[in-house]
mmCIF file of C-alpha atoms in Angstrom:
data_model
loop_
_atom_site.group_PDB
_atom_site.id
_atom_site.type_symbol
_atom_site.label_atom_id
_atom_site.label_comp_id
_atom_site.label_asym_id
_atom_site.label_seq_id
_atom_site.Cartn_x
_atom_site.Cartn_y
_atom_site.Cartn_z
ATOM 1 C CA MET A 81 11.083 6.964 -13.535
ATOM 2 C CA ALA A 82 11.536 8.612 -10.146
ATOM 3 C CA LEU A 83 11.383 6.568 -6.964
ATOM 4 C CA PHE A 84 8.282 8.496 -5.892
ATOM 5 C CA ASP A 85 6.508 7.520 -9.129
ATOM 6 C CA ILE A 86 7.398 3.864 -8.616
ATOM 7 C CA VAL A 87 5.981 3.890 -5.081
ATOM 8 C CA LYS A 88 2.866 5.782 -6.211
ATOM 9 C CA ASN A 89 2.251 3.287 -9.018
ATOM 10 C CA ALA A 90 2.725 0.353 -6.647
ATOM 11 C CA ILE A 91 0.169 1.793 -4.238
ATOM 12 C CA LEU A 92 -2.320 2.492 -7.018
ATOM 13 C CA ALA A 93 -1.818 -1.033 -8.362
ATOM 14 C CA GLY A 94 -2.512 -2.348 -4.872
ATOM 15 C CA PHE A 95 -5.807 -0.474 -4.772
ATOM 16 C CA GLY A 96 -6.716 -1.888 -8.178
ATOM 17 C CA VAL A 97 -5.955 -5.430 -7.069
ATOM 18 C CA GLN A 98 -7.973 -4.934 -3.907
ATOM 19 C CA GLU A 99 -10.987 -3.815 -5.942
ATOM 20 C CA LYS A 100 -10.637 -6.798 -8.300
ATOM 21 C CA VAL A 101 -10.504 -9.228 -5.382
ATOM 22 C CA ARG A 102 -13.687 -7.738 -3.929
ATOM 23 C CA GLU A 103 -15.417 -7.969 -7.306
ATOM 24 C CA PHE A 104 -14.289 -11.594 -7.663
ATOM 25 C CA ILE A 105 -15.555 -12.520 -4.207
ATOM 26 C CA ASP A 106 -18.861 -10.708 -4.839
ATOM 27 C CA GLU A 107 -19.230 -12.691 -8.050
ATOM 28 C CA LEU A 108 -18.633 -15.967 -6.188
ATOM 29 C CA VAL A 109 -21.319 -14.970 -3.664
ATOM 30 C CA LYS A 110 -23.774 -14.117 -6.471
ATOM 31 C CA LYS A 111 -23.143 -17.510 -8.107
ATOM 32 C CA GLY A 112 -23.794 -19.204 -4.786
ATOM 33 C CA GLU A 113 -20.310 -20.679 -4.564
ATOM 34 C CA LEU A 114 -19.741 -18.765 -1.322
ATOM 35 C CA SER A 115 -22.210 -17.670 1.322
ATOM 36 C CA GLU A 116 -22.359 -13.979 2.182
ATOM 37 C CA SER A 117 -20.691 -14.644 5.520
ATOM 38 C CA GLN A 118 -17.916 -16.648 3.833
ATOM 39 C CA GLY A 119 -17.461 -13.850 1.294
ATOM 40 C CA ALA A 120 -17.316 -11.211 4.011
ATOM 41 C CA LYS A 121 -14.838 -13.316 5.988
ATOM 42 C CA LEU A 122 -12.674 -13.837 2.902
ATOM 43 C CA VAL A 123 -12.705 -10.103 2.088
ATOM 44 C CA LYS A 124 -11.727 -9.289 5.684
ATOM 45 C CA GLU A 125 -8.900 -11.840 5.706
ATOM 46 C CA TRP A 126 -7.593 -10.596 2.373
ATOM 47 C CA THR A 127 -7.863 -6.939 3.443
ATOM 48 C CA ASP A 128 -6.021 -7.675 6.695
ATOM 49 C CA ALA A 129 -3.269 -9.491 4.792
ATOM 50 C CA ALA A 130 -3.030 -6.627 2.269
ATOM 51 C CA ASP A 131 -2.818 -4.074 5.101
ATOM 52 C CA LYS A 132 -0.060 -6.071 6.781
ATOM 53 C CA THR A 133 1.853 -6.325 3.506
ATOM 54 C CA ALA A 134 1.461 -2.586 2.882
ATOM 55 C CA GLU A 135 2.707 -1.875 6.400
ATOM 56 C CA GLN A 136 5.743 -4.096 5.852
ATOM 57 C CA PHE A 137 6.393 -2.433 2.489
ATOM 58 C CA THR A 138 6.236 1.021 4.064
ATOM 59 C CA LYS A 139 8.614 -0.032 6.839
ATOM 60 C CA SER A 140 11.055 -1.605 4.378
ATOM 61 C CA PHE A 141 10.895 1.394 2.063
ATOM 62 C CA SER A 142 11.553 3.738 4.972
ATOM 63 C CA GLU A 143 14.551 1.674 6.113
ATOM 64 C CA ILE A 144 15.983 1.516 2.587
ATOM 65 C CA SER A 145 15.510 5.259 2.105
ATOM 66 C CA SER A 146 17.190 6.019 5.428
ATOM 67 C CA LYS A 147 20.142 3.773 4.594
ATOM 68 C CA ALA A 148 20.510 5.342 1.152
ATOM 69 C CA LEU A 149 20.492 8.859 2.626
ATOM 70 C CA GLU A 150 22.965 7.772 5.284
ATOM 71 C CA LYS A 151 25.321 6.381 2.644
ATOM 72 C CA MET A 152 25.036 9.615 0.674
ATOM 73 C CA ASN A 153 26.118 11.376 3.865
ATOM 74 C CA LEU A 154 23.331 13.959 3.606
ATOM 75 C CA PRO A 155 22.205 15.796 6.707
ATOM 76 C CA THR A 156 18.899 14.713 8.170
ATOM 77 C CA ARG A 157 16.081 17.075 9.069
ATOM 78 C CA ASP A 158 17.100 16.716 12.717
ATOM 79 C CA ASP A 159 20.699 17.640 11.836
ATOM 80 C CA ILE A 160 19.535 20.802 10.090
ATOM 81 C CA GLU A 161 17.145 21.720 12.906
ATOM 82 C CA ASN A 162 19.947 21.262 15.467
ATOM 83 C CA LEU A 163 22.273 23.464 13.422
ATOM 84 C CA ASN A 164 19.589 26.143 13.111
ATOM 85 C CA LYS A 165 19.074 26.045 16.856
ATOM 86 C CA LYS A 166 22.820 26.453 17.481
ATOM 87 C CA VAL A 167 23.047 29.349 14.999
ATOM 88 C CA LEU A 168 20.200 31.137 16.758
ATOM 89 C CA GLU A 169 21.813 30.566 20.163
ATOM 90 C CA LEU A 170 25.144 31.907 18.896
ATOM 91 C CA SER A 171 23.439 34.919 17.317
ATOM 92 C CA ASP A 172 21.747 35.698 20.617
ATOM 93 C CA ARG A 173 25.071 35.404 22.466
ATOM 94 C CA ILE A 174 26.785 37.721 19.969
ATOM 95 C CA LYS A 175 24.007 40.310 20.337
ATOM 96 C CA LYS A 176 24.347 40.179 24.134
ATOM 97 C CA ILE A 177 28.129 40.532 23.945
ATOM 98 C CA GLU A 178 27.900 43.416 21.490
ATOM 99 C CA GLY A 179 25.257 45.103 23.647
ATOM 100 C CA ALA A 180 27.360 44.761 26.821
ATOM 101 C CA GLN A 181 30.493 46.356 25.369
ATOM 102 C CA PRO A 182 30.756 50.101 24.810
ATOM 103 C CA GLN A 183 30.739 51.098 21.175
ATOM 104 C CA ILE A 184 34.052 52.629 20.084
ATOM 105 C CA LYS A 185 33.612 55.335 17.533
ATOM 106 C CA GLY A 186 36.478 56.089 15.227
#
């Protein structure tokens, strides 16, 4: 299973859990075990905690990915963009130099 698939499945599982928690809290409200305001507060607290956890997961995943790419010694997008910029600059300089010198015909 690819890393992307693992992350996608984890996110989808998170959405499923979130829906189940809401259903559970709604059921407790219907049974009268929680007031509507308590249920709403509980949903908000749980959603905030889930958002914080997702944010931490994203940050950790990003750090791990960056470290793995660094260890593989692959160029980053910025590296490639910088090289492209230098190639274009050198091409422009070569064109200027070639244009400034008289053409010698054999």
